[in-house]
Coordinates of N, CA and C in Angstrom, one line a residue:
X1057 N 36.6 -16.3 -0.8 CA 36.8 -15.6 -2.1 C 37.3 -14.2 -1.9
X1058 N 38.4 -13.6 -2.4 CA 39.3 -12.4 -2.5 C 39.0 -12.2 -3.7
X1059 N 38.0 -10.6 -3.9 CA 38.3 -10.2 -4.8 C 38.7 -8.4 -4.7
X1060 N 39.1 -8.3 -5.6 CA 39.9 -7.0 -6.2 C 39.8 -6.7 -7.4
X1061 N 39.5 -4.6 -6.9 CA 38.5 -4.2 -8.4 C 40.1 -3.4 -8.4
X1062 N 40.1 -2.9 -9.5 CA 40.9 -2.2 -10.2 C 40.1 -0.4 -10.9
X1063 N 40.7 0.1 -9.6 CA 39.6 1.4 -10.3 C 40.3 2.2 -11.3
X1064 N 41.5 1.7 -11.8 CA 42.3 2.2 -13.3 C 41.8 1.8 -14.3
X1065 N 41.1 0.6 -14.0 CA 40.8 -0.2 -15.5 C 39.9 0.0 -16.1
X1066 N 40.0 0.1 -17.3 CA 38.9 0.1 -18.3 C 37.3 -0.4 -18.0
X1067 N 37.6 -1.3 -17.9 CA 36.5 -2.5 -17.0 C 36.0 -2.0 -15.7
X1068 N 34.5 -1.1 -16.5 CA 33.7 -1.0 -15.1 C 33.9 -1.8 -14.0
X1069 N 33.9 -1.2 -12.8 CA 34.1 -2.0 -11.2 C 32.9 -2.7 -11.3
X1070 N 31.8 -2.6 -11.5 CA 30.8 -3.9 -11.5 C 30.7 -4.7 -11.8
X1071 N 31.5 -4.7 -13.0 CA 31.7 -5.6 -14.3 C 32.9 -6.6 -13.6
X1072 N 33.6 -5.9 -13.2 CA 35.1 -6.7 -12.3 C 34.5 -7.5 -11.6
X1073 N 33.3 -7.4 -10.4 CA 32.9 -7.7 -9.6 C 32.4 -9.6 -9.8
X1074 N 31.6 -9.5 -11.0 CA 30.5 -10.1 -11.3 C 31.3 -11.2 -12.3
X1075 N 32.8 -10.4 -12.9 CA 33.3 -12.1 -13.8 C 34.4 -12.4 -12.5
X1076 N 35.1 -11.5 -11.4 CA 35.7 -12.7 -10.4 C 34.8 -13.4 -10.1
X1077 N 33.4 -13.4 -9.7 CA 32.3 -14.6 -8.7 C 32.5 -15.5 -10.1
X1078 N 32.0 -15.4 -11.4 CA 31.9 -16.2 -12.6 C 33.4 -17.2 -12.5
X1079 N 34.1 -16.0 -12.3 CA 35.3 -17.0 -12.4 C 35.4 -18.1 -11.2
X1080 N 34.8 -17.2 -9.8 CA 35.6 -18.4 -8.9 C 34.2 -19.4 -8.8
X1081 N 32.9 -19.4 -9.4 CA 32.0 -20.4 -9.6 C 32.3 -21.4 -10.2
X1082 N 33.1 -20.9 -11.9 CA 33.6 -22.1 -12.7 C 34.5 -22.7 -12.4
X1083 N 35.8 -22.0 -11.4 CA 36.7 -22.9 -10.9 C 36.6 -23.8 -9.5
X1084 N 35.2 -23.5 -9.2 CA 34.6 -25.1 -7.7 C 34.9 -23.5 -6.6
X1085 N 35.4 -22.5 -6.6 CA 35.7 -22.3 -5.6 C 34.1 -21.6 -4.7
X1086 N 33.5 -21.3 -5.8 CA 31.8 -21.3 -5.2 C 30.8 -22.3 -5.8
X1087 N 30.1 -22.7 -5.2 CA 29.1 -23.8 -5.4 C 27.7 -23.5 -5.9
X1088 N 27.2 -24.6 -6.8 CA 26.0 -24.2 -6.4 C 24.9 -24.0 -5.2
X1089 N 24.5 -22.8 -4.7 CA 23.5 -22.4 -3.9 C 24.4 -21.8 -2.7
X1090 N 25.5 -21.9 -2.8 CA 26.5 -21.0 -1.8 C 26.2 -19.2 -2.2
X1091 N 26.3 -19.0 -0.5 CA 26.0 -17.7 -0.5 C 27.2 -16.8 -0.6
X1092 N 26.6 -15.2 -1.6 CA 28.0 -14.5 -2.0 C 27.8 -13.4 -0.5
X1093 N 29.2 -13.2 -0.7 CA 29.6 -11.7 0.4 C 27.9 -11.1 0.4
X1094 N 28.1 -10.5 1.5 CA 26.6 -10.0 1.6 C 27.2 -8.1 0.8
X1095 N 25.9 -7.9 -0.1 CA 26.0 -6.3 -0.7 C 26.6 -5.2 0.1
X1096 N 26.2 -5.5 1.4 CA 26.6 -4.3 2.7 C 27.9 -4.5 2.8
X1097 N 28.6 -6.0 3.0 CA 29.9 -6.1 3.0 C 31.0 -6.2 2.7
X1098 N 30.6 -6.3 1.3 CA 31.5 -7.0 0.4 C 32.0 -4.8 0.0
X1099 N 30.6 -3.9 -0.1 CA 31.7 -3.0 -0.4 C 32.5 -2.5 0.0
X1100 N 32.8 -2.6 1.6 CA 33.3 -1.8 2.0 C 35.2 -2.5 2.4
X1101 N 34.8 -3.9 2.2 CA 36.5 -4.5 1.9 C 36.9 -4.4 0.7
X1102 N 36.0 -3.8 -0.4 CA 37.3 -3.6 -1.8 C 37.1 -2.0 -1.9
X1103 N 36.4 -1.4 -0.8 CA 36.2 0.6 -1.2 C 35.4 0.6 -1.9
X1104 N 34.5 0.3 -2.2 CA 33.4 0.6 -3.5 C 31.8 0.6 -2.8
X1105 N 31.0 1.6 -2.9 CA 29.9 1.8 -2.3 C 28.9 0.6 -2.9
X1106 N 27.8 0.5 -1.8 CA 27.1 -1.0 -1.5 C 26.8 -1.3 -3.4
X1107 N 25.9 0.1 -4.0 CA 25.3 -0.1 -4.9 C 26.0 -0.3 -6.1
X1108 N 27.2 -0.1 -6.4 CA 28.2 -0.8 -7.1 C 28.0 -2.1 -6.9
X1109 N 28.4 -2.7 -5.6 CA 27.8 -4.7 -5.4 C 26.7 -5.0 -5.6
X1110 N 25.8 -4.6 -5.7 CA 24.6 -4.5 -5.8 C 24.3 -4.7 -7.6
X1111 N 24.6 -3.7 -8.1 CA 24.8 -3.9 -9.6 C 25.4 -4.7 -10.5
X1112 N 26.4 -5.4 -9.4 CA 27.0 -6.5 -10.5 C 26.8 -7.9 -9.9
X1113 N 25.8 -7.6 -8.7 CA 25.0 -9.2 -8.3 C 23.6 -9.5 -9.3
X1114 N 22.9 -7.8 -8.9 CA 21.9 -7.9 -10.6 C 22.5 -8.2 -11.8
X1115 N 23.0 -7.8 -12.1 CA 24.1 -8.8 -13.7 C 23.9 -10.2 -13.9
X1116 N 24.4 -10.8 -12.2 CA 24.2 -12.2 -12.0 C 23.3 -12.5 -12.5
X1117 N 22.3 -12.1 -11.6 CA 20.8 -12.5 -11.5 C 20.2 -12.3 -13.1
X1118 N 20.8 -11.2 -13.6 CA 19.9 -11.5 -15.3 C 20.6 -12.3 -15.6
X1119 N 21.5 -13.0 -15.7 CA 22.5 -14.1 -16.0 C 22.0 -15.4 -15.7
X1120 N 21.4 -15.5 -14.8 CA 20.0 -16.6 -14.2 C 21.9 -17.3 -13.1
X1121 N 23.1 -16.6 -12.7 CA 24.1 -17.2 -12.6 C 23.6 -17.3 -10.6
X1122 N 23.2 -16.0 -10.6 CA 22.5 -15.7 -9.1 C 21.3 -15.4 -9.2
X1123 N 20.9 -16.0 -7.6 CA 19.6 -15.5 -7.2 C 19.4 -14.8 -5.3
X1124 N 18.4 -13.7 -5.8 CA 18.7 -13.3 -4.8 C 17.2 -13.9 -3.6
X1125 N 17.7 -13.9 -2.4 CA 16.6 -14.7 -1.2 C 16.1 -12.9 -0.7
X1126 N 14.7 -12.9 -0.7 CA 14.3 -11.5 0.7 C 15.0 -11.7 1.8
X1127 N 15.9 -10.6 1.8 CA 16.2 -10.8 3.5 C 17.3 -11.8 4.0
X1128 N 17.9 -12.4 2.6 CA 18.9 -13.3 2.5 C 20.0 -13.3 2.4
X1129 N 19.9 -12.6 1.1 CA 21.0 -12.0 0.2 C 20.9 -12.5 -1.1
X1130 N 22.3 -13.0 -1.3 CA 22.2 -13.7 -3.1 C 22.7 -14.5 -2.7
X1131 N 22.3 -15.9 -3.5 CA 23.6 -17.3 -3.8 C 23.5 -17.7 -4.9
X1132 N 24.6 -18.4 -5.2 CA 24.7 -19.1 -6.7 C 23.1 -20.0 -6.6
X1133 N 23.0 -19.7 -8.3 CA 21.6 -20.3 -8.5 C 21.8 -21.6 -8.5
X1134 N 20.9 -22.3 -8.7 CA 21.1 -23.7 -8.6 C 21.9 -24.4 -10.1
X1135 N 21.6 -24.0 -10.9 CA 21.8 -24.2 -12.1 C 23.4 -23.0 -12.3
X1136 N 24.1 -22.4 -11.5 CA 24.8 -21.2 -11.7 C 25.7 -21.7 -12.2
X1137 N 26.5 -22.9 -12.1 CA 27.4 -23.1 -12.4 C 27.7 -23.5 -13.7
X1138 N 26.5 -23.9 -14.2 CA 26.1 -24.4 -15.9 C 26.0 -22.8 -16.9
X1139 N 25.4 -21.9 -15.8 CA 25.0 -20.9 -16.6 C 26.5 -20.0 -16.4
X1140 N 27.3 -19.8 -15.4 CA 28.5 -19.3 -15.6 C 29.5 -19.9 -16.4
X1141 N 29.5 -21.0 -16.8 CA 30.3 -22.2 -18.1 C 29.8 -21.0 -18.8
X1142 N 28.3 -21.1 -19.4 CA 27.9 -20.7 -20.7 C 28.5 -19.0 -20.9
X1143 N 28.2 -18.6 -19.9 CA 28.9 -17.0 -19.9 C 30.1 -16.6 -20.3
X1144 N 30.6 -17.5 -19.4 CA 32.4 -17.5 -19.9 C 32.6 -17.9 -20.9
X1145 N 31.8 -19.3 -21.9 CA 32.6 -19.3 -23.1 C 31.8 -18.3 -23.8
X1146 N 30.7 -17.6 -23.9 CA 30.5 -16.4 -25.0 C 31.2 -15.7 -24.7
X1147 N 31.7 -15.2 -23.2 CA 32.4 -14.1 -23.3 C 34.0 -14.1 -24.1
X1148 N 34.5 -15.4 -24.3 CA 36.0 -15.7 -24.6 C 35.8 -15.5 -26.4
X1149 N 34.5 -16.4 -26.7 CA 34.5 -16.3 -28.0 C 34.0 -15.1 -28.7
X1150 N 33.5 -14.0 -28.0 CA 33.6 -12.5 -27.9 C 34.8 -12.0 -28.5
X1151 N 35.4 -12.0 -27.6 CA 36.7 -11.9 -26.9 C 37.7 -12.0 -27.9
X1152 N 37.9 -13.3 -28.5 CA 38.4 -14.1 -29.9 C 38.1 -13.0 -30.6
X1153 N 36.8 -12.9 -31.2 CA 36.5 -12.5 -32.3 C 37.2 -11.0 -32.6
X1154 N 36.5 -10.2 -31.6 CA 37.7 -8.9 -31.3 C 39.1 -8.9 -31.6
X1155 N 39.3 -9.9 -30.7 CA 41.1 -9.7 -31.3 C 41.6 -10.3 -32.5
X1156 N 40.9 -11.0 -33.1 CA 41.1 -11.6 -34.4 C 40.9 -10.5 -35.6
X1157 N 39.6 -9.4 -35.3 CA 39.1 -8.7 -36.2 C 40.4 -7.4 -36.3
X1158 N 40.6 -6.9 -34.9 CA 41.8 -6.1 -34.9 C 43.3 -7.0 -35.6
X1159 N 43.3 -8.0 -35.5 CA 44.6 -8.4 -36.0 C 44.3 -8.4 -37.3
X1160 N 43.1 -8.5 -37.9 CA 42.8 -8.2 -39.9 C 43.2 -7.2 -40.1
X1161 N 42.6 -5.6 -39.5 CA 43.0 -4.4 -39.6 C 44.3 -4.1 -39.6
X1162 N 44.8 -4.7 -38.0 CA 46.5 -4.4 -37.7 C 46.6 -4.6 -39.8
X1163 N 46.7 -6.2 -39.8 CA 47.6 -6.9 -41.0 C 47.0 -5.4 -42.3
X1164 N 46.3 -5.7 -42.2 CA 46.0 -5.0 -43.3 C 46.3 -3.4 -43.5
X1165 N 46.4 -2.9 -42.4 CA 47.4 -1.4 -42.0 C 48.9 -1.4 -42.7
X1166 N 49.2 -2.5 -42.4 CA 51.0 -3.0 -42.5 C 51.4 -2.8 -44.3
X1167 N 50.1 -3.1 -44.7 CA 50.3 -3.5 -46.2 C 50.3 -2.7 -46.8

């Protein structure tokens, strides 16, 4: 798994962090119960200090998407991949809804 934060972007770096794994969960390329980059290592191949990784693995975990082992690390929960489905489509239909409400305003600006 290759990911890459964008420290220009609008989109907190933890936030980046936590929809690539979402993303490469829902596309098979992580499994359920497969283990992620470990916190210590994963920051220091994209520059970003441990507790940045750290914060957007907890995201997971209130997400029920990960779980973390003592002394383990984190892996996809067992259920992660049902609960990353569910994430991603609130997030799109979020998502939707924003851009649709701005496109009222836009329209309605115009007039």
């Amino acid at each position: 798994m290759n990911i890459v934060v964008n420290k220009d972007s609008p989109i907190e770096i933890h936030d980046q962090i936590s929809r690539q794994i979402i993303f490469a969960i829902t596309s098979g390329e992580l499994s359920n119960g497969d283990a992620l980059p470990s916190v210590r290592g994963l920051g220091p191949e994209i520059d970003v200090h441990f507790n940045t990784v750290n914060k957007a693995y907890q995201t997971l975990g209130r997400e029920s998407i990960a779980k973390s082992r003592a002394g383990c690390g984190y892996f996809v929960a067992a259920d992660g991949f049902a609960m990353a489905e569910a994430w991603l489509q609130s997030y799109f239909e979020e998502s939707l809804g924003i851009l649709c409400r701005e496109a009222i305003v836009s329209k309605s600006d115009l007039e």
